[in-house]
Amino acid sequence: MTTRTATLIGFLAILLWSTLALFTAMSGRVPPFQLVGMTFVIGGLLILAITAARGQLARIRPTPASFALGLYGPFGDTALYYAAVKTAPPAEANLIHYLWPLLIVLFAALLPGGKLKLRHLIGALIGLAATALLI
């Protein structure tokens, strides 16, 4: 893959990601679980088509644990996100949803060898305060 192709793919990913709240809010009365199901089926079929075109279907061997984690983690997150955008103002729902990087830093302290330092707590408090101020 060339640098130009990778940059184009990255740009398209950012464009799609940045319009997620807008399209979710515009989806009308489609229930969140149906919306997630449709999204995941389209994405899954696209990934399968690309994998098949590259002749790499035999490399896909999901274990039950990886299948469950890969399906229910993103599915649950996306379903809750869609429900939030449909029931709360999209800007506020988006602000709250995108606190996940902050939570990753905090919960990383629970991993073996992880430590929560004062700077992590200060950063988390600043992030939460900024979110509260914006909401």
Short mmCIF file of N, CA and C in Angstrom, two decimals:
data_model
loop_
_atom_site.label_atom_id
_atom_site.label_comp_id
_atom_site.label_asym_id
_atom_site.label_seq_id
_atom_site.Cartn_x
_atom_site.Cartn_y
_atom_site.Cartn_z
N MET A 1 0.85 -1.17 0.00
CA MET A 1 0.00 0.00 0.00
C MET A 1 0.91 1.24 0.00
N THR A 2 0.58 2.17 -0.85
CA THR A 2 1.37 3.39 -0.92
C THR A 2 0.95 4.36 0.19
N THR A 3 1.80 5.32 0.44
CA THR A 3 1.49 6.34 1.45
C THR A 3 0.25 7.12 1.03
N ARG A 4 0.14 7.38 -0.24
CA ARG A 4 -1.02 8.14 -0.74
C ARG A 4 -2.32 7.37 -0.50
N THR A 5 -2.32 6.07 -0.77
CA THR A 5 -3.51 5.23 -0.55
C THR A 5 -3.86 5.18 0.93
N ALA A 6 -2.85 5.00 1.77
CA ALA A 6 -3.08 4.95 3.21
C ALA A 6 -3.65 6.27 3.72
N THR A 7 -3.14 7.38 3.21
CA THR A 7 -3.64 8.69 3.61
C THR A 7 -5.08 8.87 3.17
N LEU A 8 -5.41 8.44 1.97
CA LEU A 8 -6.78 8.54 1.48
C LEU A 8 -7.73 7.70 2.32
N ILE A 9 -7.33 6.49 2.65
CA ILE A 9 -8.16 5.63 3.50
C ILE A 9 -8.35 6.27 4.87
N GLY A 10 -7.28 6.82 5.42
CA GLY A 10 -7.37 7.51 6.71
C GLY A 10 -8.30 8.71 6.64
N PHE A 11 -8.21 9.48 5.58
CA PHE A 11 -9.09 10.63 5.40
C PHE A 11 -10.55 10.20 5.32
N LEU A 12 -10.83 9.15 4.56
CA LEU A 12 -12.20 8.66 4.45
C LEU A 12 -12.71 8.14 5.80
N ALA A 13 -11.85 7.48 6.56
CA ALA A 13 -12.25 6.99 7.89
C ALA A 13 -12.61 8.16 8.80
N ILE A 14 -11.80 9.21 8.79
CA ILE A 14 -12.08 10.39 9.61
C ILE A 14 -13.38 11.05 9.16
N LEU A 15 -13.59 11.14 7.86
CA LEU A 15 -14.82 11.73 7.33
C LEU A 15 -16.04 10.94 7.79
N LEU A 16 -15.99 9.62 7.68
CA LEU A 16 -17.12 8.78 8.12
C LEU A 16 -17.33 8.89 9.62
N TRP A 17 -16.26 8.85 10.38
CA TRP A 17 -16.34 8.90 11.83
C TRP A 17 -16.92 10.24 12.29
N SER A 18 -16.52 11.33 11.62
CA SER A 18 -16.98 12.65 12.03
C SER A 18 -18.45 12.89 11.70
N THR A 19 -19.00 12.13 10.79
CA THR A 19 -20.41 12.31 10.43
C THR A 19 -21.33 11.30 11.12
N LEU A 20 -20.78 10.46 12.00
CA LEU A 20 -21.57 9.42 12.64
C LEU A 20 -22.74 9.98 13.43
N ALA A 21 -22.50 10.99 14.26
CA ALA A 21 -23.59 11.56 15.07
C ALA A 21 -24.66 12.19 14.18
N LEU A 22 -24.23 12.88 13.13
CA LEU A 22 -25.17 13.51 12.21
C LEU A 22 -26.07 12.47 11.55
N PHE A 23 -25.47 11.42 10.99
CA PHE A 23 -26.27 10.40 10.32
C PHE A 23 -27.13 9.61 11.29
N THR A 24 -26.64 9.41 12.50
CA THR A 24 -27.44 8.71 13.51
C THR A 24 -28.66 9.53 13.87
N ALA A 25 -28.47 10.82 14.07
CA ALA A 25 -29.60 11.70 14.39
C ALA A 25 -30.59 11.78 13.23
N MET A 26 -30.08 11.68 12.01
CA MET A 26 -30.95 11.76 10.82
C MET A 26 -31.61 10.43 10.48
N SER A 27 -31.28 9.37 11.18
CA SER A 27 -31.82 8.05 10.82
C SER A 27 -33.28 7.89 11.21
N GLY A 28 -33.84 8.90 11.83
CA GLY A 28 -35.27 8.87 12.13
C GLY A 28 -35.63 7.88 13.21
N ARG A 29 -36.68 7.12 12.94
CA ARG A 29 -37.23 6.22 13.96
C ARG A 29 -36.70 4.79 13.85
N VAL A 30 -35.60 4.60 13.16
CA VAL A 30 -35.00 3.27 13.09
C VAL A 30 -34.46 2.94 14.48
N PRO A 31 -34.89 1.82 15.08
CA PRO A 31 -34.41 1.47 16.43
C PRO A 31 -32.90 1.27 16.46
N PRO A 32 -32.27 1.63 17.59
CA PRO A 32 -30.80 1.54 17.68
C PRO A 32 -30.25 0.15 17.37
N PHE A 33 -30.89 -0.92 17.87
CA PHE A 33 -30.36 -2.26 17.61
C PHE A 33 -30.47 -2.62 16.13
N GLN A 34 -31.52 -2.20 15.48
CA GLN A 34 -31.65 -2.45 14.04
C GLN A 34 -30.59 -1.66 13.28
N LEU A 35 -30.37 -0.44 13.68
CA LEU A 35 -29.36 0.40 13.04
C LEU A 35 -27.97 -0.21 13.19
N VAL A 36 -27.66 -0.70 14.38
CA VAL A 36 -26.37 -1.35 14.61
C VAL A 36 -26.27 -2.62 13.79
N GLY A 37 -27.33 -3.40 13.76
CA GLY A 37 -27.32 -4.63 12.97
C GLY A 37 -27.06 -4.35 11.50
N MET A 38 -27.76 -3.36 10.96
CA MET A 38 -27.55 -3.01 9.55
C MET A 38 -26.12 -2.53 9.31
N THR A 39 -25.61 -1.72 10.23
CA THR A 39 -24.25 -1.20 10.09
C THR A 39 -23.23 -2.33 10.11
N PHE A 40 -23.39 -3.27 11.06
CA PHE A 40 -22.43 -4.36 11.20
C PHE A 40 -22.53 -5.34 10.04
N VAL A 41 -23.72 -5.59 9.53
CA VAL A 41 -23.87 -6.50 8.38
C VAL A 41 -23.18 -5.90 7.16
N ILE A 42 -23.42 -4.62 6.91
CA ILE A 42 -22.79 -3.96 5.75
C ILE A 42 -21.27 -3.98 5.91
N GLY A 43 -20.78 -3.61 7.09
CA GLY A 43 -19.33 -3.61 7.33
C GLY A 43 -18.74 -5.00 7.24
N GLY A 44 -19.42 -5.99 7.81
CA GLY A 44 -18.93 -7.37 7.76
C GLY A 44 -18.88 -7.91 6.35
N LEU A 45 -19.92 -7.64 5.56
CA LEU A 45 -19.92 -8.11 4.17
C LEU A 45 -18.83 -7.43 3.35
N LEU A 46 -18.60 -6.16 3.62
CA LEU A 46 -17.53 -5.45 2.92
C LEU A 46 -16.16 -6.04 3.26
N ILE A 47 -15.94 -6.32 4.54
CA ILE A 47 -14.67 -6.93 4.95
C ILE A 47 -14.51 -8.32 4.34
N LEU A 48 -15.59 -9.11 4.33
CA LEU A 48 -15.53 -10.44 3.71
C LEU A 48 -15.23 -10.35 2.22
N ALA A 49 -15.84 -9.39 1.54
CA ALA A 49 -15.60 -9.23 0.10
C ALA A 49 -14.15 -8.86 -0.17
N ILE A 50 -13.61 -7.95 0.62
CA ILE A 50 -12.21 -7.55 0.43
C ILE A 50 -11.28 -8.73 0.73
N THR A 51 -11.58 -9.45 1.81
CA THR A 51 -10.75 -10.60 2.18
C THR A 51 -10.82 -11.69 1.10
N ALA A 52 -12.01 -11.93 0.56
CA ALA A 52 -12.16 -12.93 -0.50
C ALA A 52 -11.43 -12.49 -1.76
N ALA A 53 -11.52 -11.20 -2.09
CA ALA A 53 -10.84 -10.70 -3.28
C ALA A 53 -9.33 -10.85 -3.17
N ARG A 54 -8.82 -10.81 -1.96
CA ARG A 54 -7.38 -10.98 -1.74
C ARG A 54 -6.99 -12.45 -1.57
N GLY A 55 -8.00 -13.34 -1.59
CA GLY A 55 -7.74 -14.77 -1.44
C GLY A 55 -7.30 -15.17 -0.04
N GLN A 56 -7.80 -14.47 0.96
CA GLN A 56 -7.36 -14.72 2.33
C GLN A 56 -8.48 -15.20 3.25
N LEU A 57 -9.56 -15.73 2.69
CA LEU A 57 -10.66 -16.20 3.53
C LEU A 57 -10.24 -17.31 4.48
N ALA A 58 -9.31 -18.15 4.06
CA ALA A 58 -8.88 -19.27 4.90
C ALA A 58 -8.16 -18.79 6.16
N ARG A 59 -7.69 -17.56 6.16
CA ARG A 59 -6.97 -17.03 7.32
C ARG A 59 -7.91 -16.61 8.45
N ILE A 60 -9.20 -16.50 8.16
CA ILE A 60 -10.16 -16.09 9.18
C ILE A 60 -10.57 -17.32 9.99
N ARG A 61 -10.12 -17.37 11.22
CA ARG A 61 -10.45 -18.48 12.12
C ARG A 61 -10.78 -17.93 13.50
N PRO A 62 -11.96 -17.39 13.68
CA PRO A 62 -12.27 -16.80 14.99
C PRO A 62 -12.48 -17.87 16.05
N THR A 63 -11.96 -17.62 17.22
CA THR A 63 -12.24 -18.48 18.38
C THR A 63 -13.52 -17.97 19.02
N PRO A 64 -14.19 -18.78 19.81
CA PRO A 64 -15.41 -18.29 20.48
C PRO A 64 -15.17 -17.03 21.31
N ALA A 65 -14.03 -16.98 22.01
CA ALA A 65 -13.74 -15.81 22.84
C ALA A 65 -13.51 -14.56 21.99
N SER A 66 -12.74 -14.69 20.91
CA SER A 66 -12.48 -13.52 20.07
C SER A 66 -13.75 -13.09 19.34
N PHE A 67 -14.57 -14.05 18.96
CA PHE A 67 -15.84 -13.73 18.31
C PHE A 67 -16.75 -12.96 19.27
N ALA A 68 -16.87 -13.44 20.50
CA ALA A 68 -17.73 -12.78 21.49
C ALA A 68 -17.21 -11.38 21.81
N LEU A 69 -15.92 -11.26 22.03
CA LEU A 69 -15.34 -9.96 22.35
C LEU A 69 -15.46 -9.00 21.17
N GLY A 70 -15.18 -9.49 19.98
CA GLY A 70 -15.25 -8.65 18.79
C GLY A 70 -16.65 -8.26 18.40
N LEU A 71 -17.63 -9.08 18.75
CA LEU A 71 -19.01 -8.77 18.40
C LEU A 71 -19.70 -7.95 19.48
N TYR A 72 -19.68 -8.46 20.70
CA TYR A 72 -20.47 -7.82 21.75
C TYR A 72 -19.87 -6.52 22.27
N GLY A 73 -18.54 -6.40 22.26
CA GLY A 73 -17.93 -5.14 22.70
C GLY A 73 -18.32 -3.99 21.79
N PRO A 74 -17.93 -4.04 20.52
CA PRO A 74 -18.31 -2.96 19.60
C PRO A 74 -19.82 -2.86 19.38
N PHE A 75 -20.52 -4.00 19.36
CA PHE A 75 -21.97 -3.97 19.15
C PHE A 75 -22.65 -3.23 20.30
N GLY A 76 -22.28 -3.58 21.53
CA GLY A 76 -22.88 -2.93 22.69
C GLY A 76 -22.56 -1.45 22.74
N ASP A 77 -21.29 -1.11 22.47
CA ASP A 77 -20.89 0.29 22.48
C ASP A 77 -21.65 1.08 21.42
N THR A 78 -21.73 0.54 20.23
CA THR A 78 -22.41 1.25 19.14
C THR A 78 -23.90 1.35 19.39
N ALA A 79 -24.52 0.30 19.91
CA ALA A 79 -25.96 0.34 20.21
C ALA A 79 -26.25 1.40 21.27
N LEU A 80 -25.44 1.45 22.31
CA LEU A 80 -25.65 2.46 23.34
C LEU A 80 -25.39 3.87 22.80
N TYR A 81 -24.42 4.00 21.93
CA TYR A 81 -24.14 5.30 21.31
C TYR A 81 -25.32 5.76 20.45
N TYR A 82 -25.84 4.86 19.62
CA TYR A 82 -26.99 5.21 18.78
C TYR A 82 -28.19 5.58 19.65
N ALA A 83 -28.43 4.83 20.70
CA ALA A 83 -29.55 5.13 21.60
C ALA A 83 -29.36 6.49 22.25
N ALA A 84 -28.13 6.80 22.66
CA ALA A 84 -27.87 8.09 23.30
C ALA A 84 -28.08 9.24 22.33
N VAL A 85 -27.61 9.10 21.10
CA VAL A 85 -27.76 10.18 20.12
C VAL A 85 -29.23 10.39 19.76
N LYS A 86 -30.02 9.32 19.82
CA LYS A 86 -31.44 9.44 19.49
C LYS A 86 -32.27 9.99 20.65
N THR A 87 -31.79 9.85 21.89
CA THR A 87 -32.60 10.29 23.04
C THR A 87 -32.08 11.56 23.69
N ALA A 88 -30.84 11.90 23.48
CA ALA A 88 -30.26 13.12 24.06
C ALA A 88 -29.80 14.01 22.91
N PRO A 89 -29.52 15.27 23.20
CA PRO A 89 -28.96 16.12 22.14
C PRO A 89 -27.66 15.49 21.62
N PRO A 90 -27.52 15.37 20.30
CA PRO A 90 -26.35 14.68 19.74
C PRO A 90 -25.00 15.24 20.19
N ALA A 91 -24.90 16.55 20.34
CA ALA A 91 -23.61 17.14 20.74
C ALA A 91 -23.22 16.66 22.14
N GLU A 92 -24.17 16.67 23.06
CA GLU A 92 -23.88 16.25 24.42
C GLU A 92 -23.59 14.74 24.48
N ALA A 93 -24.38 13.96 23.76
CA ALA A 93 -24.15 12.51 23.74
C ALA A 93 -22.77 12.20 23.18
N ASN A 94 -22.37 12.93 22.15
CA ASN A 94 -21.05 12.73 21.56
C ASN A 94 -19.94 13.08 22.54
N LEU A 95 -20.10 14.19 23.25
CA LEU A 95 -19.10 14.59 24.24
C LEU A 95 -18.91 13.52 25.31
N ILE A 96 -20.00 12.99 25.80
CA ILE A 96 -19.92 11.97 26.84
C ILE A 96 -19.33 10.67 26.28
N HIS A 97 -19.78 10.29 25.09
CA HIS A 97 -19.29 9.04 24.50
C HIS A 97 -17.79 9.06 24.29
N TYR A 98 -17.27 10.19 23.87
CA TYR A 98 -15.85 10.25 23.56
C TYR A 98 -14.98 10.56 24.77
N LEU A 99 -15.50 10.22 25.95
CA LEU A 99 -14.66 10.21 27.15
C LEU A 99 -13.90 8.88 27.26
N TRP A 100 -14.14 7.94 26.33
CA TRP A 100 -13.50 6.63 26.44
C TRP A 100 -11.98 6.69 26.44
N PRO A 101 -11.30 7.60 25.74
CA PRO A 101 -9.84 7.61 25.86
C PRO A 101 -9.39 7.94 27.29
N LEU A 102 -10.13 8.82 27.93
CA LEU A 102 -9.82 9.17 29.31
C LEU A 102 -10.00 7.95 30.22
N LEU A 103 -11.05 7.20 29.99
CA LEU A 103 -11.30 6.01 30.80
C LEU A 103 -10.25 4.93 30.56
N ILE A 104 -9.74 4.85 29.34
CA ILE A 104 -8.68 3.88 29.05
C ILE A 104 -7.45 4.18 29.89
N VAL A 105 -7.10 5.46 29.99
CA VAL A 105 -5.95 5.84 30.80
C VAL A 105 -6.17 5.46 32.26
N LEU A 106 -7.37 5.73 32.77
CA LEU A 106 -7.66 5.42 34.17
C LEU A 106 -7.69 3.91 34.43
N PHE A 107 -8.36 3.17 33.56
CA PHE A 107 -8.48 1.73 33.78
C PHE A 107 -7.19 0.96 33.46
N ALA A 108 -6.28 1.57 32.71
CA ALA A 108 -5.00 0.92 32.42
C ALA A 108 -4.22 0.68 33.71
N ALA A 109 -4.52 1.45 34.73
CA ALA A 109 -3.85 1.26 36.02
C ALA A 109 -4.21 -0.09 36.64
N LEU A 110 -5.33 -0.67 36.22
CA LEU A 110 -5.74 -1.97 36.76
C LEU A 110 -5.01 -3.14 36.11
N LEU A 111 -4.33 -2.88 35.01
CA LEU A 111 -3.59 -3.94 34.32
C LEU A 111 -2.31 -4.27 35.09
N PRO A 112 -1.80 -5.48 34.89
CA PRO A 112 -0.54 -5.84 35.57
C PRO A 112 0.57 -4.85 35.22
N GLY A 113 1.21 -4.32 36.23
CA GLY A 113 2.29 -3.36 36.01
C GLY A 113 1.81 -1.94 35.79
N GLY A 114 0.51 -1.74 35.75
CA GLY A 114 -0.02 -0.40 35.53
C GLY A 114 -0.04 0.41 36.81
N LYS A 115 0.24 1.68 36.68
CA LYS A 115 0.21 2.57 37.84
C LYS A 115 -0.56 3.83 37.46
N LEU A 116 -1.35 4.29 38.38
CA LEU A 116 -2.08 5.53 38.18
C LEU A 116 -1.29 6.64 38.87
N LYS A 117 -0.75 7.53 38.08
CA LYS A 117 0.08 8.60 38.62
C LYS A 117 -0.77 9.85 38.82
N LEU A 118 -0.23 10.77 39.57
CA LEU A 118 -0.93 12.02 39.86
C LEU A 118 -1.28 12.76 38.57
N ARG A 119 -0.37 12.76 37.60
CA ARG A 119 -0.64 13.46 36.35
C ARG A 119 -1.83 12.85 35.60
N HIS A 120 -2.03 11.52 35.73
CA HIS A 120 -3.19 10.88 35.11
C HIS A 120 -4.48 11.38 35.76
N LEU A 121 -4.48 11.44 37.08
CA LEU A 121 -5.67 11.92 37.79
C LEU A 121 -5.95 13.38 37.47
N ILE A 122 -4.92 14.20 37.42
CA ILE A 122 -5.11 15.62 37.10
C ILE A 122 -5.66 15.76 35.68
N GLY A 123 -5.10 15.01 34.75
CA GLY A 123 -5.60 15.05 33.37
C GLY A 123 -7.04 14.59 33.27
N ALA A 124 -7.38 13.54 34.01
CA ALA A 124 -8.76 13.04 34.00
C ALA A 124 -9.71 14.08 34.58
N LEU A 125 -9.32 14.71 35.67
CA LEU A 125 -10.17 15.73 36.27
C LEU A 125 -10.35 16.93 35.35
N ILE A 126 -9.30 17.33 34.66
CA ILE A 126 -9.41 18.44 33.70
C ILE A 126 -10.34 18.04 32.56
N GLY A 127 -10.20 16.81 32.06
CA GLY A 127 -11.08 16.34 30.99
C GLY A 127 -12.54 16.28 31.41
N LEU A 128 -12.79 15.77 32.61
CA LEU A 128 -14.17 15.72 33.12
C LEU A 128 -14.73 17.11 33.35
N ALA A 129 -13.90 18.01 33.88
CA ALA A 129 -14.36 19.39 34.12
C ALA A 129 -14.69 20.08 32.80
N ALA A 130 -13.85 19.87 31.79
CA ALA A 130 -14.11 20.48 30.48
C ALA A 130 -15.40 19.93 29.87
N THR A 131 -15.61 18.63 30.02
CA THR A 131 -16.84 18.03 29.51
C THR A 131 -18.06 18.59 30.22
N ALA A 132 -17.98 18.69 31.55
CA ALA A 132 -19.09 19.25 32.32
C ALA A 132 -19.35 20.70 31.92
N LEU A 133 -18.30 21.46 31.68
CA LEU A 133 -18.45 22.85 31.26
C LEU A 133 -19.14 22.95 29.89
N LEU A 134 -18.76 22.08 28.98
CA LEU A 134 -19.35 22.11 27.64
C LEU A 134 -20.79 21.63 27.61
N ILE A 135 -21.12 20.72 28.52
CA ILE A 135 -22.49 20.21 28.55
C ILE A 135 -23.36 21.20 29.26
#
